[in-house]
């Protein structure tokens, strides 16, 4: 099932709102659907590692909430909502090209080309940055780097990893800036891309988004109507 980038953006933004207005059981159903989408569209080690990292981070957040005195139900609900919001963005990135997202931001949301490119480039650099950090850590380990010892010693020793990582990121940004200048980056950057019109499946998904987004309103009127019968 191919969805337009505009549809994916709307769905992603809607999910961030649904986690606060829908019941916890409905949010759990959304989580299951997101995991199924990720397994269907992009079943790779990097994706599984990203989902696993998010799950670990969610567990840490729940533990911190319990540590500061939050009830178990509140901590679990907060962790579930955060995980669902994050996986929504991950689903969009796994199923939609970065260029299509940028074009949708410019054409549909009338965002400036510069801001759209900045946003999508940041999303594109995240996996690259993680890959560079792994490569840099392996290279420094071969040179005798060790992160054993106390927490302070580990933080100080990690400087030997951060320094080359930052230098590589700066070098890549300079290369990207030069490449943009040579290719004539400007207002017409995304205008020459082929158009991706909305299809029937896009309208169906957008209709579902509207129904779920207005859930608190029509539920109240539906309950009042059923009680009056």
Tab-separated table of C-alpha atoms in Angstrom:
chain	number	residue	atom	x	y	z
A	1	UNK	CA	0.000	0.000	0.000
A	2	UNK	CA	1.578	3.253	-1.181
A	3	UNK	CA	0.491	6.424	0.571
A	4	UNK	CA	1.262	9.960	-0.456
A	5	UNK	CA	3.891	11.784	1.611
A	6	UNK	CA	1.244	14.371	2.505
A	7	UNK	CA	-0.939	11.609	3.934
A	8	UNK	CA	1.922	10.198	5.982
A	9	UNK	CA	2.692	13.629	7.439
A	10	UNK	CA	-0.959	14.133	8.404
A	11	UNK	CA	-1.131	10.653	9.948
A	12	UNK	CA	2.082	11.236	11.908
A	13	UNK	CA	0.848	14.554	13.261
A	14	UNK	CA	-2.529	13.020	14.060
A	15	UNK	CA	-0.962	10.160	16.008
A	16	UNK	CA	0.857	12.658	18.228
A	17	UNK	CA	-2.572	14.085	19.079
A	18	UNK	CA	-4.359	10.730	19.356
A	19	UNK	CA	-2.081	9.527	22.154
A	20	UNK	CA	-3.539	12.285	24.342
A	21	UNK	CA	-7.214	12.107	23.360
A	22	UNK	CA	-7.766	8.378	22.803
A	23	UNK	CA	-8.047	5.766	25.587
A	24	UNK	CA	-4.950	3.787	26.541
A	25	UNK	CA	-6.344	0.621	24.924
A	26	UNK	CA	-6.724	2.448	21.611
A	27	UNK	CA	-3.156	3.761	21.906
A	28	UNK	CA	-1.953	0.194	22.481
A	29	UNK	CA	-3.759	-0.879	19.288
A	30	UNK	CA	-1.976	1.908	17.398
A	31	UNK	CA	1.347	0.614	18.772
A	32	UNK	CA	0.627	-2.871	17.426
A	33	UNK	CA	-0.304	-1.439	14.011
A	34	UNK	CA	2.916	0.601	13.903
A	35	UNK	CA	5.043	-2.455	14.689
A	36	UNK	CA	3.268	-4.460	11.990
A	37	UNK	CA	3.861	-1.650	9.469
A	38	UNK	CA	7.561	-1.523	10.316
A	39	UNK	CA	7.909	-5.292	9.964
A	40	UNK	CA	6.035	-5.240	6.656
A	41	UNK	CA	7.766	-2.293	4.973
A	42	UNK	CA	11.305	-2.413	6.361
A	43	UNK	CA	12.428	-5.542	8.111
A	44	UNK	CA	16.143	-4.857	8.646
A	45	UNK	CA	18.683	-5.036	11.452
A	46	UNK	CA	18.969	-1.263	11.665
A	47	UNK	CA	15.209	-0.893	12.025
A	48	UNK	CA	15.037	-3.599	14.693
A	49	UNK	CA	17.915	-1.911	16.503
A	50	UNK	CA	16.097	1.436	16.363
A	51	UNK	CA	12.894	-0.090	17.755
A	52	UNK	CA	14.881	-1.879	20.453
A	53	UNK	CA	16.636	1.358	21.406
A	54	UNK	CA	13.314	3.154	21.663
A	55	UNK	CA	11.932	0.351	23.827
A	56	UNK	CA	14.929	0.583	26.172
A	57	UNK	CA	14.579	4.371	26.376
A	58	UNK	CA	10.874	3.960	27.147
A	59	UNK	CA	11.692	1.513	29.921
A	60	UNK	CA	14.188	3.984	31.387
A	61	UNK	CA	11.592	6.754	31.276
A	62	UNK	CA	9.035	4.556	33.031
A	63	UNK	CA	11.612	3.671	35.701
A	64	UNK	CA	12.375	7.359	36.280
A	65	UNK	CA	8.674	8.178	36.601
A	66	UNK	CA	8.276	5.386	39.172
A	67	UNK	CA	11.375	6.611	40.975
A	68	UNK	CA	9.864	10.079	41.346
A	69	UNK	CA	6.656	8.693	42.829
A	70	UNK	CA	4.324	8.370	39.846
A	71	UNK	CA	1.742	5.561	40.026
A	72	UNK	CA	2.489	2.478	37.952
A	73	UNK	CA	-0.516	2.998	35.671
A	74	UNK	CA	0.477	6.610	34.961
A	75	UNK	CA	4.095	5.650	34.257
A	76	UNK	CA	3.114	2.840	31.894
A	77	UNK	CA	0.610	5.064	30.065
A	78	UNK	CA	3.193	7.846	29.691
A	79	UNK	CA	5.801	5.451	28.340
A	80	UNK	CA	3.290	3.932	25.924
A	81	UNK	CA	2.266	7.343	24.588
A	82	UNK	CA	5.870	8.430	24.075
A	83	UNK	CA	6.733	5.186	22.275
A	84	UNK	CA	3.721	5.457	19.959
A	85	UNK	CA	4.572	9.060	19.018
A	86	UNK	CA	8.185	8.171	18.247
A	87	UNK	CA	7.289	5.082	16.221
A	88	UNK	CA	4.878	7.170	14.139
A	89	UNK	CA	7.796	9.257	12.843
A	90	UNK	CA	9.818	6.080	12.345
A	91	UNK	CA	7.013	4.576	10.237
A	92	UNK	CA	6.898	7.689	8.070
A	93	UNK	CA	10.652	7.609	7.483
A	94	UNK	CA	10.605	3.869	6.760
A	95	UNK	CA	7.861	4.102	4.124
A	96	UNK	CA	8.428	7.510	2.499
A	97	UNK	CA	11.391	8.998	0.669
A	98	UNK	CA	12.972	12.057	2.265
A	99	UNK	CA	12.636	13.956	-1.023
A	100	UNK	CA	8.905	13.228	-1.123
A	101	UNK	CA	8.481	14.521	2.426
A	102	UNK	CA	10.324	17.725	1.536
A	103	UNK	CA	8.226	18.198	-1.601
A	104	UNK	CA	4.998	17.679	0.365
A	105	UNK	CA	6.119	20.251	2.946
A	106	UNK	CA	6.804	22.781	0.187
A	107	UNK	CA	3.796	22.106	-2.071
A	108	UNK	CA	1.072	21.115	0.410
A	109	UNK	CA	2.069	22.963	3.588
A	110	UNK	CA	3.642	25.940	1.761
A	111	UNK	CA	6.817	25.729	3.826
A	112	UNK	CA	9.842	27.538	2.471
A	113	UNK	CA	12.344	25.401	0.585
A	114	UNK	CA	15.125	26.261	3.011
A	115	UNK	CA	13.171	25.136	6.098
A	116	UNK	CA	11.894	21.997	4.386
A	117	UNK	CA	15.394	21.054	3.297
A	118	UNK	CA	16.777	21.767	6.777
A	119	UNK	CA	14.153	19.565	8.417
A	120	UNK	CA	14.540	16.636	6.037
A	121	UNK	CA	18.342	16.887	6.081
A	122	UNK	CA	18.300	16.630	9.880
A	123	UNK	CA	16.205	13.461	9.593
A	124	UNK	CA	18.567	12.103	6.960
A	125	UNK	CA	21.662	12.781	9.056
A	126	UNK	CA	20.409	10.869	12.114
A	127	UNK	CA	21.129	7.337	10.774
A	128	UNK	CA	24.354	8.596	9.176
A	129	UNK	CA	25.478	10.079	12.480
A	130	UNK	CA	24.706	6.839	14.327
A	131	UNK	CA	26.635	4.827	11.760
A	132	UNK	CA	29.622	7.187	12.005
A	133	UNK	CA	29.579	6.918	15.793
A	134	UNK	CA	29.745	3.125	15.569
A	135	UNK	CA	32.619	3.262	13.061
A	136	UNK	CA	34.511	5.833	15.149
A	137	UNK	CA	34.042	3.792	18.327
A	138	UNK	CA	35.404	0.667	16.616
A	139	UNK	CA	38.390	2.600	15.240
A	140	UNK	CA	39.249	4.093	18.623
A	141	UNK	CA	38.865	0.686	20.289
A	142	UNK	CA	41.463	-0.715	17.900
A	143	UNK	CA	43.794	2.071	19.077
A	144	UNK	CA	43.445	1.122	22.725
A	145	UNK	CA	40.343	3.089	23.733
A	146	UNK	CA	38.602	1.751	26.825
A	147	UNK	CA	35.473	3.015	28.559
A	148	UNK	CA	35.981	1.095	31.780
A	149	UNK	CA	36.080	2.700	35.184
A	150	UNK	CA	33.902	5.176	37.021
A	151	UNK	CA	31.204	7.253	35.325
A	152	UNK	CA	33.387	10.386	35.338
A	153	UNK	CA	36.288	8.464	33.817
A	154	UNK	CA	34.008	7.079	31.107
A	155	UNK	CA	32.709	10.547	30.237
A	156	UNK	CA	36.235	11.949	29.996
A	157	UNK	CA	37.459	9.018	27.911
A	158	UNK	CA	34.536	9.409	25.501
A	159	UNK	CA	36.021	12.714	24.317
A	160	UNK	CA	38.329	10.753	22.009
A	161	UNK	CA	35.187	9.468	20.271
A	162	UNK	CA	33.244	12.736	20.199
A	163	UNK	CA	36.067	14.817	18.694
A	164	UNK	CA	36.559	12.838	15.431
A	165	UNK	CA	32.796	12.329	15.212
A	166	UNK	CA	32.154	16.082	15.283
A	167	UNK	CA	34.942	16.697	12.768
A	168	UNK	CA	33.421	14.167	10.351
A	169	UNK	CA	29.986	15.739	10.770
A	170	UNK	CA	31.387	19.210	10.018
A	171	UNK	CA	33.249	17.903	6.969
A	172	UNK	CA	30.067	16.268	5.641
A	173	UNK	CA	28.070	19.456	6.191
A	174	UNK	CA	30.649	21.470	4.247
A	175	UNK	CA	30.551	18.931	1.418
A	176	UNK	CA	26.760	19.085	1.402
A	177	UNK	CA	26.784	22.898	1.289
A	178	UNK	CA	29.218	22.883	-1.647
A	179	UNK	CA	27.155	20.279	-3.489
A	180	UNK	CA	23.978	22.351	-2.969
A	181	UNK	CA	25.671	25.458	-4.328
A	182	UNK	CA	27.001	23.663	-7.414
A	183	UNK	CA	23.573	22.176	-8.180
A	184	UNK	CA	21.797	25.518	-7.921
A	185	UNK	CA	19.798	24.957	-4.772
A	186	UNK	CA	16.936	27.436	-4.579
A	187	UNK	CA	13.208	28.030	-4.775
A	188	UNK	CA	12.762	25.614	-7.716
A	189	UNK	CA	14.609	22.718	-6.082
A	190	UNK	CA	11.550	20.494	-5.606
A	191	UNK	CA	9.476	21.889	-8.469
A	192	UNK	CA	10.934	19.500	-11.064
A	193	UNK	CA	10.094	16.361	-9.097
A	194	UNK	CA	7.201	14.305	-10.520
A	195	UNK	CA	3.860	15.025	-8.899
A	196	UNK	CA	2.374	12.427	-6.572
A	197	UNK	CA	-1.400	13.054	-6.489
A	198	UNK	CA	-3.672	11.788	-3.768
A	199	UNK	CA	-5.271	8.429	-4.510
A	200	UNK	CA	-8.405	6.752	-3.220
A	201	UNK	CA	-6.495	5.056	-0.415
A	202	UNK	CA	-5.147	8.445	0.682
A	203	UNK	CA	-8.654	9.880	0.967
A	204	UNK	CA	-9.788	6.811	2.936
A	205	UNK	CA	-6.894	7.159	5.370
A	206	UNK	CA	-7.495	10.908	5.745
A	207	UNK	CA	-11.189	10.206	6.467
A	208	UNK	CA	-10.181	7.746	9.202
A	209	UNK	CA	-7.844	10.397	10.615
A	210	UNK	CA	-10.699	12.909	10.799
A	211	UNK	CA	-13.026	10.396	12.482
A	212	UNK	CA	-10.471	9.411	15.121
A	213	UNK	CA	-9.354	13.008	15.691
A	214	UNK	CA	-12.918	14.086	16.459
A	215	UNK	CA	-13.486	11.075	18.727
A	216	UNK	CA	-14.067	13.071	21.967
A	217	UNK	CA	-16.730	15.220	20.274
A	218	UNK	CA	-18.833	12.661	18.447
A	219	UNK	CA	-18.536	10.182	21.325
A	220	UNK	CA	-20.205	12.660	23.687
A	221	UNK	CA	-23.054	13.325	21.258
A	222	UNK	CA	-23.382	9.630	20.448
A	223	UNK	CA	-23.728	8.733	24.127
A	224	UNK	CA	-26.318	11.479	24.623
A	225	UNK	CA	-28.256	10.259	21.590
A	226	UNK	CA	-28.222	6.636	22.811
A	227	UNK	CA	-29.389	7.671	26.290
A	228	UNK	CA	-32.269	9.663	24.835
A	229	UNK	CA	-33.567	6.646	22.885
